[in-house]
XYZ file of N, CA and C in Angstrom:
381
model
N -19.067 9.258 -32.003
C -19.668 9.937 -30.881
C -21.194 9.885 -30.969
N -21.720 9.983 -32.188
C -23.176 9.967 -32.348
C -23.772 8.658 -31.862
N -23.110 7.532 -32.182
C -23.670 6.246 -31.762
C -23.633 6.078 -30.247
N -22.797 6.859 -29.566
C -22.741 6.848 -28.106
C -23.598 7.945 -27.489
N -24.359 8.643 -28.333
C -25.255 9.713 -27.895
C -24.507 10.816 -27.145
N -23.362 11.212 -27.700
C -22.565 12.300 -27.137
C -22.346 13.371 -28.190
N -22.436 14.609 -27.767
C -22.086 15.687 -28.700
C -20.564 15.818 -28.721
N -20.050 16.287 -29.826
C -18.606 16.409 -29.986
C -18.173 17.810 -29.551
N -17.891 17.947 -28.260
C -17.411 19.229 -27.743
C -15.954 19.407 -28.141
N -15.456 20.615 -28.025
C -14.054 20.856 -28.387
C -13.119 20.073 -27.471
N -13.462 19.945 -26.203
C -12.618 19.191 -25.269
C -12.601 17.708 -25.634
N -13.759 17.125 -25.906
C -13.821 15.713 -26.299
C -13.034 15.479 -27.582
N -13.196 16.383 -28.530
C -12.482 16.262 -29.803
C -10.972 16.319 -29.586
N -10.502 17.270 -28.790
C -9.068 17.415 -28.548
C -8.490 16.232 -27.776
N -9.232 15.730 -26.801
C -8.763 14.570 -26.037
C -8.694 13.340 -26.933
N -9.727 13.099 -27.726
C -9.709 11.948 -28.635
C -8.602 12.074 -29.672
N -8.378 13.264 -30.188
C -7.288 13.476 -31.150
C -5.944 13.153 -30.518
N -5.747 13.615 -29.290
C -4.490 13.341 -28.585
C -4.315 11.845 -28.350
N -5.386 11.166 -27.946
C -5.313 9.721 -27.707
C -5.050 8.949 -28.996
N -5.626 9.403 -30.089
C -5.420 8.727 -31.374
C -4.031 9.003 -31.950
N -3.446 10.136 -31.587
C -2.119 10.490 -32.094
C -0.992 9.707 -31.433
N -1.216 9.237 -30.206
C -0.166 8.475 -29.524
C -0.294 7.001 -29.884
N 0.817 6.313 -29.855
C 0.804 4.872 -30.077
C 0.602 4.211 -28.723
N -0.488 3.516 -28.550
C -0.730 2.818 -27.292
C -1.470 3.668 -26.283
N -0.829 3.893 -25.138
C -1.489 4.545 -24.016
C -0.854 5.894 -23.694
N -1.567 6.655 -22.856
C -1.058 7.956 -22.424
C -1.511 8.200 -20.987
N -0.661 8.839 -20.215
C -1.017 9.181 -18.836
C -1.807 10.490 -18.821
N -2.475 10.745 -17.723
C -3.228 11.993 -17.565
C -2.282 13.189 -17.686
N -1.112 13.095 -17.056
C -0.136 14.188 -17.099
C 0.325 14.467 -18.518
N 0.667 13.410 -19.260
C 1.103 13.597 -20.648
C -0.029 14.160 -21.511
N -1.245 13.707 -21.240
C -2.401 14.207 -21.984
C -2.604 15.702 -21.736
N -2.559 16.111 -20.468
C -2.754 17.530 -20.168
C -1.598 18.375 -20.705
N -0.397 17.807 -20.763
C 0.732 18.519 -21.385
C 0.460 18.757 -22.868
N -0.079 17.737 -23.547
C -0.409 17.880 -24.970
C -1.519 18.908 -25.203
N -2.485 18.935 -24.294
C -3.616 19.850 -24.442
C -3.248 21.288 -24.091
N -2.191 21.453 -23.320
C -1.795 22.799 -22.905
C -2.791 23.379 -21.918
N -2.997 24.664 -21.977
C -3.885 25.354 -21.035
C -5.289 25.571 -21.580
N -5.665 24.812 -22.588
C -6.985 25.015 -23.207
C -8.144 24.660 -22.281
N -7.931 23.667 -21.399
C -9.013 23.201 -20.523
C -8.478 23.055 -19.106
N -9.339 23.313 -18.117
C -8.882 23.127 -16.744
C -8.886 21.640 -16.390
N -8.216 21.322 -15.302
C -8.041 19.918 -14.895
C -9.369 19.202 -14.683
N -10.318 19.889 -14.063
C -11.620 19.274 -13.786
C -12.350 18.923 -15.076
N -12.276 19.786 -16.070
C -12.932 19.533 -17.357
C -12.317 18.316 -18.040
N -10.998 18.224 -18.030
C -10.315 17.075 -18.642
C -10.696 15.801 -17.901
N -10.673 15.836 -16.579
C -11.011 14.666 -15.779
C -12.449 14.215 -16.048
N -13.393 15.157 -16.033
C -14.801 14.809 -16.295
C -14.980 14.241 -17.696
N -14.286 14.810 -18.662
C -14.384 14.328 -20.044
C -13.847 12.910 -20.158
N -12.728 12.629 -19.511
C -12.182 11.266 -19.518
C -13.172 10.287 -18.899
N -13.817 10.681 -17.798
C -14.803 9.808 -17.145
C -15.979 9.512 -18.069
N -16.472 10.529 -18.778
C -17.599 10.344 -19.703
C -17.189 9.415 -20.842
N -16.022 9.648 -21.434
C -15.556 8.819 -22.550
C -15.328 7.377 -22.107
N -14.855 7.205 -20.880
C -14.668 5.850 -20.337
C -16.019 5.176 -20.104
N -16.945 5.894 -19.502
C -18.275 5.337 -19.216
C -18.985 4.902 -20.494
N -18.797 5.651 -21.572
C -19.431 5.333 -22.852
C -18.668 4.261 -23.632
N -17.529 3.798 -23.102
C -16.777 2.737 -23.772
C -15.941 3.212 -24.943
N -15.685 4.511 -25.016
C -14.884 5.057 -26.111
C -13.396 4.934 -25.795
N -13.069 5.100 -24.507
C -11.686 4.923 -24.070
C -11.650 3.927 -22.925
N -10.472 3.419 -22.634
C -10.273 2.489 -21.522
C -9.274 3.102 -20.556
N -9.581 3.001 -19.278
C -8.680 3.430 -18.213
C -7.952 2.193 -17.709
N -6.627 2.249 -17.686
C -5.819 1.117 -17.238
C -5.093 1.534 -15.966
N -5.395 0.862 -14.871
C -4.769 1.186 -13.600
C -3.583 0.259 -13.380
N -2.379 0.836 -13.372
C -1.164 0.059 -13.136
C -0.965 -0.116 -11.637
N -1.057 0.947 -10.898
C -1.026 0.933 -9.440
C -1.728 2.201 -8.956
N -1.675 2.468 -7.671
C -2.413 3.619 -7.123
C -1.968 4.951 -7.709
N -0.722 5.023 -8.144
C -0.183 6.285 -8.643
C -0.151 6.381 -10.154
N -0.346 5.276 -10.848
C -0.198 5.304 -12.303
C -1.442 4.779 -13.015
N -2.062 5.679 -13.773
C -3.237 5.353 -14.573
C -2.951 5.786 -16.000
N -3.299 4.932 -16.956
C -3.095 5.230 -18.371
C -4.428 5.126 -19.098
N -4.506 5.770 -20.255
C -5.728 5.752 -21.061
C -5.397 5.320 -22.476
N -6.353 4.622 -23.105
C -6.216 4.245 -24.509
C -7.588 4.266 -25.163
N -7.593 4.414 -26.476
C -8.832 4.388 -27.242
C -9.244 2.935 -27.442
N -10.548 2.647 -27.293
C -11.062 1.312 -27.581
C -11.006 1.102 -29.085
N -10.376 0.031 -29.510
C -10.235 -0.210 -30.947
C -11.380 -1.030 -31.523
N -12.001 -1.848 -30.689
C -13.069 -2.712 -31.185
C -14.004 -3.069 -30.042
N -15.088 -3.710 -30.374
C -16.018 -4.187 -29.357
C -15.355 -5.221 -28.458
N -14.396 -5.978 -29.012
C -13.688 -6.976 -28.211
C -12.963 -6.314 -27.044
N -12.441 -5.115 -27.273
C -11.719 -4.398 -26.231
C -12.600 -4.080 -25.029
N -13.913 -4.025 -25.233
C -14.818 -3.700 -24.144
C -14.943 -4.846 -23.149
N -14.621 -6.036 -23.559
C -14.781 -7.194 -22.691
C -13.469 -7.503 -21.980
N -12.893 -8.659 -22.250
C -11.668 -9.078 -21.588
C -10.466 -8.504 -22.324
N -9.617 -7.837 -21.594
C -8.496 -7.140 -22.215
C -7.300 -7.237 -21.277
N -6.139 -7.551 -21.807
C -4.949 -7.692 -20.963
C -3.793 -6.872 -21.513
N -2.919 -6.474 -20.609
C -1.717 -5.730 -20.966
C -0.527 -6.310 -20.207
N 0.672 -6.100 -20.754
C 1.912 -6.421 -20.047
C 2.590 -5.099 -19.718
N 2.936 -4.907 -18.438
C 3.591 -3.679 -17.986
C 5.006 -4.001 -17.544
N 5.994 -3.332 -18.157
C 7.386 -3.519 -17.764
C 7.685 -2.616 -16.571
N 8.081 -3.226 -15.468
C 8.357 -2.476 -14.242
C 9.594 -1.587 -14.359
N 10.489 -1.911 -15.291
C 11.727 -1.138 -15.409
C 11.567 0.080 -16.325
N 11.110 -0.129 -17.556
C 11.019 0.983 -18.521
C 9.639 1.633 -18.556
N 8.636 0.982 -17.952
C 7.297 1.553 -17.919
C 6.481 1.327 -19.179
N 7.004 0.527 -20.106
C 6.293 0.263 -21.356
C 5.063 -0.609 -21.085
N 3.954 -0.261 -21.714
C 2.723 -1.031 -21.584
C 2.389 -1.615 -22.941
N 2.289 -2.934 -23.005
C 2.073 -3.632 -24.272
C 0.719 -4.324 -24.229
N -0.081 -4.097 -25.264
C -1.386 -4.734 -25.375
C -1.196 -6.201 -25.747
N -1.863 -7.091 -25.043
C -1.839 -8.516 -25.366
C -3.046 -8.779 -26.253
N -2.784 -9.134 -27.489
C -3.849 -9.253 -28.493
C -4.685 -10.527 -28.366
N -4.113 -11.586 -27.792
C -4.842 -12.852 -27.712
C -6.033 -12.722 -26.762
N -7.098 -13.486 -27.028
C -8.254 -13.474 -26.127
C -7.844 -13.896 -24.715
N -8.490 -13.311 -23.729
C -8.143 -13.558 -22.337
C -9.360 -14.112 -21.616
N -9.116 -15.080 -20.749
C -10.186 -15.613 -19.913
C -9.933 -15.176 -18.480
N -11.003 -14.951 -17.736
C -10.845 -14.567 -16.332
C -10.329 -15.782 -15.568
N -9.193 -15.608 -14.855
C -8.580 -16.751 -14.184
C -9.189 -17.097 -12.825
N -10.340 -16.549 -12.498
C -10.975 -16.842 -11.216
C -12.417 -17.274 -11.442
N -12.935 -17.996 -10.477
C -14.332 -18.412 -10.540
C -15.203 -17.298 -9.960
N -16.202 -16.900 -10.699
C -17.137 -15.876 -10.247
C -18.381 -16.591 -9.716
N -18.917 -16.106 -8.606
C -20.095 -16.735 -8.031
C -21.213 -16.813 -9.057
N -22.014 -17.851 -8.933
C -23.059 -18.146 -9.908
C -24.039 -17.000 -10.136
N -24.414 -16.286 -9.096
C -25.423 -15.235 -9.250
C -24.822 -13.876 -9.647
N -23.526 -13.824 -9.915
C -22.879 -12.592 -10.372
C -22.795 -12.609 -11.890
N -22.772 -11.440 -12.495
C -22.543 -11.377 -13.936
C -21.336 -10.482 -14.197
N -20.432 -10.955 -15.027
C -19.208 -10.226 -15.337
C -19.454 -9.288 -16.503
N -19.057 -8.032 -16.339
C -19.197 -7.048 -17.409
C -17.874 -6.790 -18.110
N -16.796 -6.782 -17.349
C -15.500 -6.542 -17.951
C -14.419 -6.921 -16.953
N -13.210 -7.085 -17.429
C -12.081 -7.418 -16.568
C -10.851 -6.689 -17.071
N -10.052 -6.240 -16.140
C -8.803 -5.565 -16.486
C -7.662 -6.397 -15.919
N -6.822 -6.897 -16.801
C -5.701 -7.721 -16.371
C -4.413 -7.044 -16.801
N -3.547 -6.770 -15.826
C -2.239 -6.193 -16.112
C -1.193 -7.155 -15.570
N -0.448 -7.768 -16.486
C 0.641 -8.667 -16.123
C 1.885 -7.802 -15.989
N 2.599 -7.910 -14.867
C 3.762 -7.058 -14.618
C 5.034 -7.890 -14.594
N 6.103 -7.318 -15.125
C 7.390 -8.000 -15.158
C 8.397 -7.166 -15.925
N 9.334 -7.835 -16.594
C 10.347 -7.156 -17.397
C 10.174 -7.518 -18.862
N 10.217 -6.501 -19.727
C 10.123 -6.751 -21.169
C 11.442 -7.341 -21.670
N 11.472 -7.767 -22.910
C 12.657 -8.397 -23.493
C 13.872 -7.477 -23.400
N 13.699 -6.205 -23.721
C 14.820 -5.251 -23.697
C 15.381 -5.070 -22.295
N 14.524 -4.958 -21.306
C 14.972 -4.716 -19.929
C 15.488 -5.981 -19.256
N 15.050 -7.126 -19.731
C 15.459 -8.402 -19.153
C 16.928 -8.697 -19.438
N 17.431 -8.180 -20.569
C 18.814 -8.468 -20.973
C 19.814 -7.688 -20.164
């Protein structure tokens, strides 16, 4: 937190602890269930936005109704990052291999980050 110039508030600490305790990703609803009534919804939402802006966590948008959060594990995670989302069981799997943006970006634009979510059926659901 110090290297990101953020003080460690109790809300930030509790949210990061919850994110680190889960394997992979967590939804806002599951996160607030874990936190209980310690913080109001607006405080949790603002804290998630700050942590995302500072690159401490990543927000993964599956569709308009489903957003998940995960802790950034490395500097590589800040750049190109891909996930596989199973439409049947809802499992989200991190794709560890490096990812390239599959589209041409105009010459005068600069890319800061890309979020790629590949959707389909996982091995278990495919059978």
